[in-house]
Tab-separated table of C-alpha atoms (C1' of nucleotides) in Angstrom:
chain	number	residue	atom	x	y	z
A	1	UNK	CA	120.258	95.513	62.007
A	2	UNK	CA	120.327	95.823	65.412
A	3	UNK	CA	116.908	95.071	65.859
A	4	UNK	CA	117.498	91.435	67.042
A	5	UNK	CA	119.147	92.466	69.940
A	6	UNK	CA	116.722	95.415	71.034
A	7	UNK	CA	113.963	92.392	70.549
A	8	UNK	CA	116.225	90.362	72.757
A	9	UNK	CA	116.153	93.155	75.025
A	10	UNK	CA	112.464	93.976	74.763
A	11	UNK	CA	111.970	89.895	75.476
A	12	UNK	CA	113.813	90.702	78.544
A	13	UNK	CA	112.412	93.331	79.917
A	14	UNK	CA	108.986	91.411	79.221
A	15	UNK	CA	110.264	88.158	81.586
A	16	UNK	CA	111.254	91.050	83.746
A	17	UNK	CA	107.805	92.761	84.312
A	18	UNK	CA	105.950	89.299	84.446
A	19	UNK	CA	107.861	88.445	87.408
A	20	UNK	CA	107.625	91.819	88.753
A	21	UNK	CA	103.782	91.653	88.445
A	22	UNK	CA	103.351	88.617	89.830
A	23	UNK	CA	105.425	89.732	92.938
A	24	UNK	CA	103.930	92.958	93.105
A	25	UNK	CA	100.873	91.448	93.066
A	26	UNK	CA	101.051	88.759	96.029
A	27	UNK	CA	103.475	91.052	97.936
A	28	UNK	CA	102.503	94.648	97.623
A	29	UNK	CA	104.496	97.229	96.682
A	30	UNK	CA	106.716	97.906	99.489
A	31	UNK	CA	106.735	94.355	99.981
A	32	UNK	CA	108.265	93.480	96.532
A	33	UNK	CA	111.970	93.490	96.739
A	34	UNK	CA	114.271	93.369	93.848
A	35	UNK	CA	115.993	89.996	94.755
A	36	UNK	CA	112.815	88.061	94.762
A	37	UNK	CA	111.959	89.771	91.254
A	38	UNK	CA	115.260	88.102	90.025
A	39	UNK	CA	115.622	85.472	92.140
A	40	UNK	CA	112.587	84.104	90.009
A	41	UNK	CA	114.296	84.655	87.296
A	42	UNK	CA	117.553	82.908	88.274
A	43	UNK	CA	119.345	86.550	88.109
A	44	UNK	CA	120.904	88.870	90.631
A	45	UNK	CA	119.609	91.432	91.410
A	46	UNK	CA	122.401	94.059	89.863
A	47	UNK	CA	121.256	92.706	86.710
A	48	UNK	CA	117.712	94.366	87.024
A	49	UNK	CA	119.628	97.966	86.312
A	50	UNK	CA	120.732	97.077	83.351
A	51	UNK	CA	117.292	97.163	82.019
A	52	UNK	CA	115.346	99.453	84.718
A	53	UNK	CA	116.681	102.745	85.828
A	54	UNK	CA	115.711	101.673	89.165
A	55	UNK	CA	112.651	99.907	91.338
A	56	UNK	CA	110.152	102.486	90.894
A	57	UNK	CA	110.888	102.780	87.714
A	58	UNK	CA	110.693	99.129	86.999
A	59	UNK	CA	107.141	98.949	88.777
A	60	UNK	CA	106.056	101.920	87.049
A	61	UNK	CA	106.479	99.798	83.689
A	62	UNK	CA	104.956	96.956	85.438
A	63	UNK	CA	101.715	99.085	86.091
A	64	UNK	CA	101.725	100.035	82.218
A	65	UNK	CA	101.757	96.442	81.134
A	66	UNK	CA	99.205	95.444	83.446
A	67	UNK	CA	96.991	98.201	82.430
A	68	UNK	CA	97.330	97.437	78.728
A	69	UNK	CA	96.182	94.152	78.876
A	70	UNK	CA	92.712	95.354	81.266
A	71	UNK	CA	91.741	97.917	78.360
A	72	UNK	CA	92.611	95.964	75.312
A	73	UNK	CA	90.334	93.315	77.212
A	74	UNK	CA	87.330	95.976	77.236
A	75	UNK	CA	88.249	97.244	74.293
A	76	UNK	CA	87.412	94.445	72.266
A	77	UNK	CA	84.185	94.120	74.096
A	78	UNK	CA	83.031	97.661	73.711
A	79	UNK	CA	83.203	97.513	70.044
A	80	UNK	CA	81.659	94.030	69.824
A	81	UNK	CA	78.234	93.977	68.387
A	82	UNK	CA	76.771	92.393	71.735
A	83	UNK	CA	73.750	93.636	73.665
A	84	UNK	CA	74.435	95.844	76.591
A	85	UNK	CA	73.943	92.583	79.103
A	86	UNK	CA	76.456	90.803	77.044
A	87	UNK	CA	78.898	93.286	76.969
A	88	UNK	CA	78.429	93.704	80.859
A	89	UNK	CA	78.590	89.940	81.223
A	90	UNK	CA	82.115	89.611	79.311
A	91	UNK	CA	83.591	92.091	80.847
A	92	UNK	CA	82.978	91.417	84.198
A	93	UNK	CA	84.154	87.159	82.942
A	94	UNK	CA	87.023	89.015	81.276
A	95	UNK	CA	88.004	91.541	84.657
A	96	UNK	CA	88.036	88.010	86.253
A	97	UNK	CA	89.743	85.990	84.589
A	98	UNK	CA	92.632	88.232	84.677
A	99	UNK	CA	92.502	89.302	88.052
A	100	UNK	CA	92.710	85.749	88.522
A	101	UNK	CA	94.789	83.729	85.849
A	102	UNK	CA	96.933	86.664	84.616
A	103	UNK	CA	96.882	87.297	88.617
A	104	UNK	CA	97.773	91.007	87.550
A	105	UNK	CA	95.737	94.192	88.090
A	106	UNK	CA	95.698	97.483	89.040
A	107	UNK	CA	95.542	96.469	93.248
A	108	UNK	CA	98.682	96.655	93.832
A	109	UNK	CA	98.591	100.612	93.360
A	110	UNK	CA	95.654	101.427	94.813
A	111	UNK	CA	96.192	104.300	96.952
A	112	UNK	CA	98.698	106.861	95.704
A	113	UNK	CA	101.178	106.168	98.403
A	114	UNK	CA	104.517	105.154	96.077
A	115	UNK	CA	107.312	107.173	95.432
A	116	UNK	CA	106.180	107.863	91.578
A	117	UNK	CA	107.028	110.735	89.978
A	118	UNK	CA	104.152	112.842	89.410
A	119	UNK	CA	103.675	112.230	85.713
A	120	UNK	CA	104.489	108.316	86.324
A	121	UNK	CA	101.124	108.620	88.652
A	122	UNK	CA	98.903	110.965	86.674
A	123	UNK	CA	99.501	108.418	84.037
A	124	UNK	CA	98.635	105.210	85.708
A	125	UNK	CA	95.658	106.818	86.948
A	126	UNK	CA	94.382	108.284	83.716
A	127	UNK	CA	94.411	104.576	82.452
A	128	UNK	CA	92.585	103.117	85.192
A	129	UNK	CA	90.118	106.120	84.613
A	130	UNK	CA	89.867	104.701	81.113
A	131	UNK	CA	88.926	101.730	82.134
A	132	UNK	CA	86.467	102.250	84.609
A	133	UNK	CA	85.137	104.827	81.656
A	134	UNK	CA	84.577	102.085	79.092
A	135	UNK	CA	82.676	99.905	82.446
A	136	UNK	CA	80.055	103.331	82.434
A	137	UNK	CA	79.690	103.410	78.721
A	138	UNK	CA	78.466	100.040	78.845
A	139	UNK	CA	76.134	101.028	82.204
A	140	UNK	CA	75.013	103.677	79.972
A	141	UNK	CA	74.060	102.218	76.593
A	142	UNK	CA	72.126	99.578	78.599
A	143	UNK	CA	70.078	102.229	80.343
A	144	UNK	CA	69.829	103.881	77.017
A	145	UNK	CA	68.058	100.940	75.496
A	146	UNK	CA	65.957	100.360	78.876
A	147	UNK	CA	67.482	96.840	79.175
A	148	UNK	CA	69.353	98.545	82.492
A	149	UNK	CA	67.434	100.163	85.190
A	150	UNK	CA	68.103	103.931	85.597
A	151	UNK	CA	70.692	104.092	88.342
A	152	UNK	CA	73.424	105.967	89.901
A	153	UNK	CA	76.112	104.681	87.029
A	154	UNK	CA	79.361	105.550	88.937
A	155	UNK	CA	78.235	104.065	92.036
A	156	UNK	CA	77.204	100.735	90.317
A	157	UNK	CA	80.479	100.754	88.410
A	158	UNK	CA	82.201	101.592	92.032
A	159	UNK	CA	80.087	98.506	93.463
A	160	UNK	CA	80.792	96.221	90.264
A	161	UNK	CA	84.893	96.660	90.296
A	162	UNK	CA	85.041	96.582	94.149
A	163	UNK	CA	83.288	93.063	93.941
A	164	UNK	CA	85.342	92.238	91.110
A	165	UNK	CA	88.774	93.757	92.573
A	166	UNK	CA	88.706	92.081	96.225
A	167	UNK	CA	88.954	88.362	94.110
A	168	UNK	CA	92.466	88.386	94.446
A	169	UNK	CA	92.148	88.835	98.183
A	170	UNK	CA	90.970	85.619	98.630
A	171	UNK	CA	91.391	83.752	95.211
A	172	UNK	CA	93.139	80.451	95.754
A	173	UNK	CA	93.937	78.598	92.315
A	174	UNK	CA	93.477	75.302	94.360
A	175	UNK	CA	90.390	76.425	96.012
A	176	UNK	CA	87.052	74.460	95.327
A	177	UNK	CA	85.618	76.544	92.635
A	178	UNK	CA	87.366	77.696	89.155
A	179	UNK	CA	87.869	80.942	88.119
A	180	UNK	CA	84.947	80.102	85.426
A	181	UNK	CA	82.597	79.077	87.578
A	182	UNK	CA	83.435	82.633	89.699
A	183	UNK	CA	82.851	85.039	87.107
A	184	UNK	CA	79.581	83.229	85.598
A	185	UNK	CA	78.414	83.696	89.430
A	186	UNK	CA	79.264	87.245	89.843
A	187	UNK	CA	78.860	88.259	86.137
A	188	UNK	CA	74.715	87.033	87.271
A	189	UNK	CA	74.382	88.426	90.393
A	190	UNK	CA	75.965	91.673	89.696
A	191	UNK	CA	73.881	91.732	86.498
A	192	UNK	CA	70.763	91.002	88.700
A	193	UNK	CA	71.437	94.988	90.315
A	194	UNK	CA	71.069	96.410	86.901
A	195	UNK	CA	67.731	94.113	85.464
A	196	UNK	CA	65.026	95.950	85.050
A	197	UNK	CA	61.879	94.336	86.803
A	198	UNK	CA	59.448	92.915	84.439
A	199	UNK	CA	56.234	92.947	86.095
B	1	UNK	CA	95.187	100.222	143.709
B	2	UNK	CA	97.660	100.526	141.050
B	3	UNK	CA	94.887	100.218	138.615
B	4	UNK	CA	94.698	104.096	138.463
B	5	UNK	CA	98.197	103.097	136.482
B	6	UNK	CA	96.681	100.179	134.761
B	7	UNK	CA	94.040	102.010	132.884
B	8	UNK	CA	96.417	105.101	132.680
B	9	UNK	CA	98.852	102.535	130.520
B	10	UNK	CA	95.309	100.937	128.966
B	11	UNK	CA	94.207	103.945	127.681
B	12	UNK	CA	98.197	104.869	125.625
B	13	UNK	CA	98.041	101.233	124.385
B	14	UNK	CA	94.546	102.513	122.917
B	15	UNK	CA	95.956	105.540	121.752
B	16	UNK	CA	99.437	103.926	120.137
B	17	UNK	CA	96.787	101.184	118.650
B	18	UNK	CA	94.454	104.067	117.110
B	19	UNK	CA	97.450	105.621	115.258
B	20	UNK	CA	98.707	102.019	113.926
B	21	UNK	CA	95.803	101.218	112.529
B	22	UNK	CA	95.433	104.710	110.909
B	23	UNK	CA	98.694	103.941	109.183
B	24	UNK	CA	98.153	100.676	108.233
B	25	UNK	CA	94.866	101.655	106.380
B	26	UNK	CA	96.760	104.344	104.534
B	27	UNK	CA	100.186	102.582	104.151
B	28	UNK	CA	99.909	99.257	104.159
B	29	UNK	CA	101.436	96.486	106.047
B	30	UNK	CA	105.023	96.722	105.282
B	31	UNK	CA	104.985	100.107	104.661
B	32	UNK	CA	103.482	101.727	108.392
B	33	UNK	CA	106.460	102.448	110.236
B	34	UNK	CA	107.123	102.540	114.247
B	35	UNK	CA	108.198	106.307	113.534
B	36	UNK	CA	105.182	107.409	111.988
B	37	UNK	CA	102.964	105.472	114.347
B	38	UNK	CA	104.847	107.314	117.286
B	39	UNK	CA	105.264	110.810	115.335
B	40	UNK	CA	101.647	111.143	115.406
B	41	UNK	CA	101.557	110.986	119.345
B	42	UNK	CA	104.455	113.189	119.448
B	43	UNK	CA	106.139	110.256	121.058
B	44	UNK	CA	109.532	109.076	120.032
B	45	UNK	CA	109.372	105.324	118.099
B	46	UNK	CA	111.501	103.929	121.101
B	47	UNK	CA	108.932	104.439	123.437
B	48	UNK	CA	106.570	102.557	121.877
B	49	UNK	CA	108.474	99.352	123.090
B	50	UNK	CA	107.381	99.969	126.460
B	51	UNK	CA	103.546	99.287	125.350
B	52	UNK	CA	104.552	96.582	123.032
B	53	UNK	CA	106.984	93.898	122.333
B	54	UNK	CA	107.379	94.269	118.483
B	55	UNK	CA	105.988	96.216	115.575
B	56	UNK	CA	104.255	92.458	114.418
B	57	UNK	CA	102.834	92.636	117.990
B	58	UNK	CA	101.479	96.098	117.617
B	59	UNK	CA	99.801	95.454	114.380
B	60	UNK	CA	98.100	92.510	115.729
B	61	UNK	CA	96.910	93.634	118.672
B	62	UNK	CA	95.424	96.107	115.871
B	63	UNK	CA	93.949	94.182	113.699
B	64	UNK	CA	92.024	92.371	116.839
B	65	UNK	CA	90.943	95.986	118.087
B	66	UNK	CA	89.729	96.657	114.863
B	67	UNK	CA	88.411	93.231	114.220
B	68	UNK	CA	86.483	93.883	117.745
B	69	UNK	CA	84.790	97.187	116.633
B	70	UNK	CA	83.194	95.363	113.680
B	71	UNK	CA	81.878	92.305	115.429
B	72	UNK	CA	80.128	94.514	118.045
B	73	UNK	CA	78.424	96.048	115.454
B	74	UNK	CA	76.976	93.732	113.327
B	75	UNK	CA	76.263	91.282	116.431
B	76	UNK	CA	73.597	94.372	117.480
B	77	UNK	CA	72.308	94.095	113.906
B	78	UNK	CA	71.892	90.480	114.741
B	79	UNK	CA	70.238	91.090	117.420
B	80	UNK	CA	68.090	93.167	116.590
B	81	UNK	CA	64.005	92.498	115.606
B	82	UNK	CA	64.743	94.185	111.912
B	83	UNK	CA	63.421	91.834	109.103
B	84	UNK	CA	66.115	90.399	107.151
B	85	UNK	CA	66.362	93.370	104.840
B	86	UNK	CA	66.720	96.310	107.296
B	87	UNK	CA	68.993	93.654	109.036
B	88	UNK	CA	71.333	93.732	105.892
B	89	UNK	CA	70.870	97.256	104.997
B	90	UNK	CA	72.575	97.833	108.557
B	91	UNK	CA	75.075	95.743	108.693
B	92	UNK	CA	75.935	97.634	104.874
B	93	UNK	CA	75.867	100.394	106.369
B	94	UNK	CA	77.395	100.183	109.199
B	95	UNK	CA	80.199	98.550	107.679
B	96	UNK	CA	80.577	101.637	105.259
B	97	UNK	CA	80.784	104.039	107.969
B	98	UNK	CA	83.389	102.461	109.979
B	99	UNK	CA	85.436	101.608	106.930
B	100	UNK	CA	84.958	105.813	105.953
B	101	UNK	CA	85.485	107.230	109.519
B	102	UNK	CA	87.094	105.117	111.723
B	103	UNK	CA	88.959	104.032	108.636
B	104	UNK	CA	89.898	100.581	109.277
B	105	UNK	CA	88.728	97.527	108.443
B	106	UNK	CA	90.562	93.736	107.745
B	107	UNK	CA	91.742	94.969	104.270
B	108	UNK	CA	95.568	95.706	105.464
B	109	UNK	CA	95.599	91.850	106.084
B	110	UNK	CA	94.347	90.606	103.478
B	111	UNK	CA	96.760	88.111	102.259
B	112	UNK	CA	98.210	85.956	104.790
B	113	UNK	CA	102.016	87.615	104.048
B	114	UNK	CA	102.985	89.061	107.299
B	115	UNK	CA	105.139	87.616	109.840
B	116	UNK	CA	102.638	87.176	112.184
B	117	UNK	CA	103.131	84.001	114.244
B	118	UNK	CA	100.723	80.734	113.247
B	119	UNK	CA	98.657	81.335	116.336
B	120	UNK	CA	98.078	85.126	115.647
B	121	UNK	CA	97.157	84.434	112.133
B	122	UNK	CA	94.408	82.109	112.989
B	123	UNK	CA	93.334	84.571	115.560
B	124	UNK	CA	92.672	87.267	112.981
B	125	UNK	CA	91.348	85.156	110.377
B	126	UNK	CA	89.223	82.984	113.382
B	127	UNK	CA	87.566	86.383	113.854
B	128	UNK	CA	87.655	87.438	110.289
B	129	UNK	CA	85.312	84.357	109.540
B	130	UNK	CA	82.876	85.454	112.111
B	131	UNK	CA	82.232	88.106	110.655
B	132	UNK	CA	81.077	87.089	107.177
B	133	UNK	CA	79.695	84.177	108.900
B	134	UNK	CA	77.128	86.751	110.323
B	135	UNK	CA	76.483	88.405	107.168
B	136	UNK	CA	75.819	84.748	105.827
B	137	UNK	CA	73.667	84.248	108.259
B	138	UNK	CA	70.917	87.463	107.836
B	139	UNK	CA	71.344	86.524	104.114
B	140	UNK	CA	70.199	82.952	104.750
B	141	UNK	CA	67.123	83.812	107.134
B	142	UNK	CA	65.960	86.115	104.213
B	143	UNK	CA	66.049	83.177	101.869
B	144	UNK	CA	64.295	81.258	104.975
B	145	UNK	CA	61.551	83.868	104.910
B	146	UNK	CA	61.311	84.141	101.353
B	147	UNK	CA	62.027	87.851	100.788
B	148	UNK	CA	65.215	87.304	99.436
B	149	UNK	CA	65.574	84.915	96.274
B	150	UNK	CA	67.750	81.715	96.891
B	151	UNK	CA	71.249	82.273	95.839
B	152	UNK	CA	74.464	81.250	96.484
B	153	UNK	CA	74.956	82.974	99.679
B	154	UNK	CA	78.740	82.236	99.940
B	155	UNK	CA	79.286	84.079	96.021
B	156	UNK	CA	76.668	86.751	97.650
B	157	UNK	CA	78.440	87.458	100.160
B	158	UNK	CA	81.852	88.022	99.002
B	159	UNK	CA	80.464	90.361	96.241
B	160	UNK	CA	78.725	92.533	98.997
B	161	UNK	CA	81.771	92.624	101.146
B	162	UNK	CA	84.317	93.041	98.432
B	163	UNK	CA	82.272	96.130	97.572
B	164	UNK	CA	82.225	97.317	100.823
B	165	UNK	CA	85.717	96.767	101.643
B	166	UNK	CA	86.965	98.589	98.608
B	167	UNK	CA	85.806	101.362	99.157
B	168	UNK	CA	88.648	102.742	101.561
B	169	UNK	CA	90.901	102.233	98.094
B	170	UNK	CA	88.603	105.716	96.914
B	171	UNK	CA	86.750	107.238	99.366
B	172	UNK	CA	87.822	110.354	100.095
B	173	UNK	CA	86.877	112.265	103.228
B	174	UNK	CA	86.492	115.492	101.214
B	175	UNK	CA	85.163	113.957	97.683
B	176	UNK	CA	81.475	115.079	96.824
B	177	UNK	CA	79.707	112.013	98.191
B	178	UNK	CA	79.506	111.881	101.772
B	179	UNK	CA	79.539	108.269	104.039
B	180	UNK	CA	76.201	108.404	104.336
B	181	UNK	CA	75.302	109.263	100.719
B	182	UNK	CA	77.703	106.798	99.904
B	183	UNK	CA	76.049	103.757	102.280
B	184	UNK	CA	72.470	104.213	101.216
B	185	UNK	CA	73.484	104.003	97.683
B	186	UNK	CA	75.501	100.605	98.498
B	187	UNK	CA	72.737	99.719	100.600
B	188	UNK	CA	69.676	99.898	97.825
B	189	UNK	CA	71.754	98.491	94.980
B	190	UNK	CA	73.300	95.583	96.958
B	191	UNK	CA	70.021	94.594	97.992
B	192	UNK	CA	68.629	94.598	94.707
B	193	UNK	CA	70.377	91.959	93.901
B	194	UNK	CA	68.713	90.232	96.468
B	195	UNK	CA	65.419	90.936	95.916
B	196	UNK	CA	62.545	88.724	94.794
B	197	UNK	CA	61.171	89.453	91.285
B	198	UNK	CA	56.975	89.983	92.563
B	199	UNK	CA	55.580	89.568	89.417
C	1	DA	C1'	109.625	117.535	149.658
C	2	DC	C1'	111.622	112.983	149.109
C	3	DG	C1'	112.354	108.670	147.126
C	4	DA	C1'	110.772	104.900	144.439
C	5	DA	C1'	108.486	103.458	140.521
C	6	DA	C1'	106.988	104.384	135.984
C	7	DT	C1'	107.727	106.503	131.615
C	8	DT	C1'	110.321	108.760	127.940
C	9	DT	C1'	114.252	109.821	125.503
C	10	DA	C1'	118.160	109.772	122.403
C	11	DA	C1'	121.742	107.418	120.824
C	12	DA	C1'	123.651	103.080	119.212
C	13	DC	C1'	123.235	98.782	116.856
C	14	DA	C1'	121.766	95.327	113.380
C	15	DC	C1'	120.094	94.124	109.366
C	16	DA	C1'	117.522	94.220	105.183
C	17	DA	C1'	117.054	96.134	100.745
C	18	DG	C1'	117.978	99.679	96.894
C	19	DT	C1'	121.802	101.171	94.264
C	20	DT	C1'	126.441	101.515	92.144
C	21	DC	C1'	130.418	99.843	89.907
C	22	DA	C1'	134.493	97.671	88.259
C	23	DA	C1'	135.626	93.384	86.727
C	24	DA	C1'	134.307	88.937	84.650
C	25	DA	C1'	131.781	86.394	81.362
C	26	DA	C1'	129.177	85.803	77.260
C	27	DA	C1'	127.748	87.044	72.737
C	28	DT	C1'	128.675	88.761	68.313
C	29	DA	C1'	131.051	90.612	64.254
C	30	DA	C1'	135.383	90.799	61.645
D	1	DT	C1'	140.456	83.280	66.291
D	2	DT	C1'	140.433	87.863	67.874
D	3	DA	C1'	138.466	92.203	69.069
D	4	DT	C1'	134.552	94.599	70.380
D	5	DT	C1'	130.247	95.059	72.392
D	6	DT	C1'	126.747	93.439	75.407
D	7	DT	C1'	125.326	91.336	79.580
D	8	DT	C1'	125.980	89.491	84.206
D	9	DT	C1'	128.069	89.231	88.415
D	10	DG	C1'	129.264	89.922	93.234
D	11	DA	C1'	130.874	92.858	96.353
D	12	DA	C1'	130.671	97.384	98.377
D	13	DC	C1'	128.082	101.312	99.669
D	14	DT	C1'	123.928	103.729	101.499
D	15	DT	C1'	119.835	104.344	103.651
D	16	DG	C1'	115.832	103.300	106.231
D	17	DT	C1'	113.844	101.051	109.884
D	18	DG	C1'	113.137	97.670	113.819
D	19	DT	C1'	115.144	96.990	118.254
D	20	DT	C1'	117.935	97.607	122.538
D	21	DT	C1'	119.573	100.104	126.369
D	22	DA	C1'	121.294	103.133	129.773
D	23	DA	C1'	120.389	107.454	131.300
D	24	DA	C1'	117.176	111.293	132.022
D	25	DT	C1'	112.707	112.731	133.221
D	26	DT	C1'	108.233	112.504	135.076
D	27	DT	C1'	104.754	110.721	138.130
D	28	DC	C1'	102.975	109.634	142.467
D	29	DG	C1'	102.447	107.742	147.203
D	30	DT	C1'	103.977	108.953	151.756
DNA sequence: ACGAAATTTAAACACAAGTTCAAAAAATAA
DNA sequence: TTATTTTTTGAACTTGTGTTTAAATTTCGT
């Protein structure tokens, strides 16, 4: 019945977090205000609390959406029948490519500093320790099947996201080189780390 | 003379520029605030407008003390008679353990969002330049000299220094994994990617 | 110790941004 | 069309924070 408008609303709230995201992301989080969220939106401001109990709340959500799209990214690779490099390889192209298209990831809460709620911040971060979990199963398997070097796997995976996280600090979508030709780059040199050496 | 005074009103402008640039690490730009700057000097926020004109003046003047600190030391690495790969191993590590203990580094400027004047952003980003300019350069002589394998030293360098620079969005002063610990790990597996493959 | 200069304070002000709310407008069902 | 529900608005309220300022306090040369 009502289900059209509660899709409405859902549609809304989407439009909502996009925007959001995309401020969030080029502004921070204490520089994101409200207006600018709806301003790109061509709404007032008011209007935002008719679908978000209130800012934190709204960039809470925002984190959640952001998050979802990362792991079902590396979800799809990790059960992909690709070799350990492979999977390495698409994930770092795939980290990329949002980071930089999508222009959305988990930066913009990096340090705990917000005004979440406790559970709103044990839950962002259990996420983001699922991702960075599925980044040392792949580590793992390819040091399993001696395609990887043995190394230190959370300090390569600290090393690998670090590279891969600091894009967006100086990412320009006009800039000489393409997102594409980025991540082949650093999918190859960061892959170089892990090679074993053939002698 | 007077310059008993001078260096008296020198050496608060340090101090007030120490605790800004602790806050801005931890808080970000829009969220440090003149009160907690001044709270942890047990002075009063007000009083902080006798040392400088404006908050945006403050932070500047920090991010050019900071700025400072890091040139010095990677201009002794450059210096210095250290093959290419001790060179870059240094300047790694010494990187590291400012970013850890002195905690701060360029990161709470990354983006180009504050309301810093034209002229002041140049400044910081002038300086900013120099600095990966040098780390350009050790990785370019060690192409020169042939123990590092050609790459694309621009893509080479942003990888190492995105690493490095994300670091202060985890390290934790009281986590397992000490600075050091932490550098000579960086160190190794950042210059691996580097390395020549001797057959 | 005295007076001038330097420094600090606390209160006041301005303004930006989050939030609330009652009324207006739009959408929908009858 | 009319009545009801949903959505949007714009203004008002609140709070936090940068900034100013006059007065109080401290410092320091003589």
């Amino acid at each position: 019945m009502s289900s059209f408008r509660a899709q409405k609303m859902a549609k809304k709230k989407q439009e909502i977090l996009r925007s959001a995201a995309a401020v969030l992301v080029e502004k921070g989080y204490q520089g994101t205000t409200m207006e600018e969220i709806a301003a790109k939106l061509l709404m007032t401001k008011g209007s935002m609390y008719y679908y978000f109990k209130n800012k934190d709340d709204l960039l809470y959500q925002c984190h959640l959406m952001i998050m979802e799209i990362c792991l079902d990214g590396i979800e799809e690779v990790i059960d992909s029948n690709l070799t350990p490099v492979e999977k390495l390889r698409s994930a770092i192209k795939e980290h990329i490519l949002l980071a930089t298209s999508e222009k959305s990831m988990f930066m913009a809460l990096s340090k705990p500093n917000h005004s979440f709620s406790e559970k709103q911040l044990q839950e962002v971060l259990e996420l983001r320790k699922r991702y960075s979990h599925y980044f040392d199963r792949i580590i793992h398997e390819g040091i399993d099947k001696q395609v990887f070097c043995p190394v230190d796997v959370k300090m390569v995976r600290l090393i690998i996201l670090g590279a891969l996280n600091w894009i967006q600090e100086w990412y320009d979508q006009n800039g000489p080189q393409s997102a594409e030709e980025i991540s082949e780059a650093y999918a190859s040199y960061l892959l170089k780390m892990l090679m074993v050496v053939k002698g």
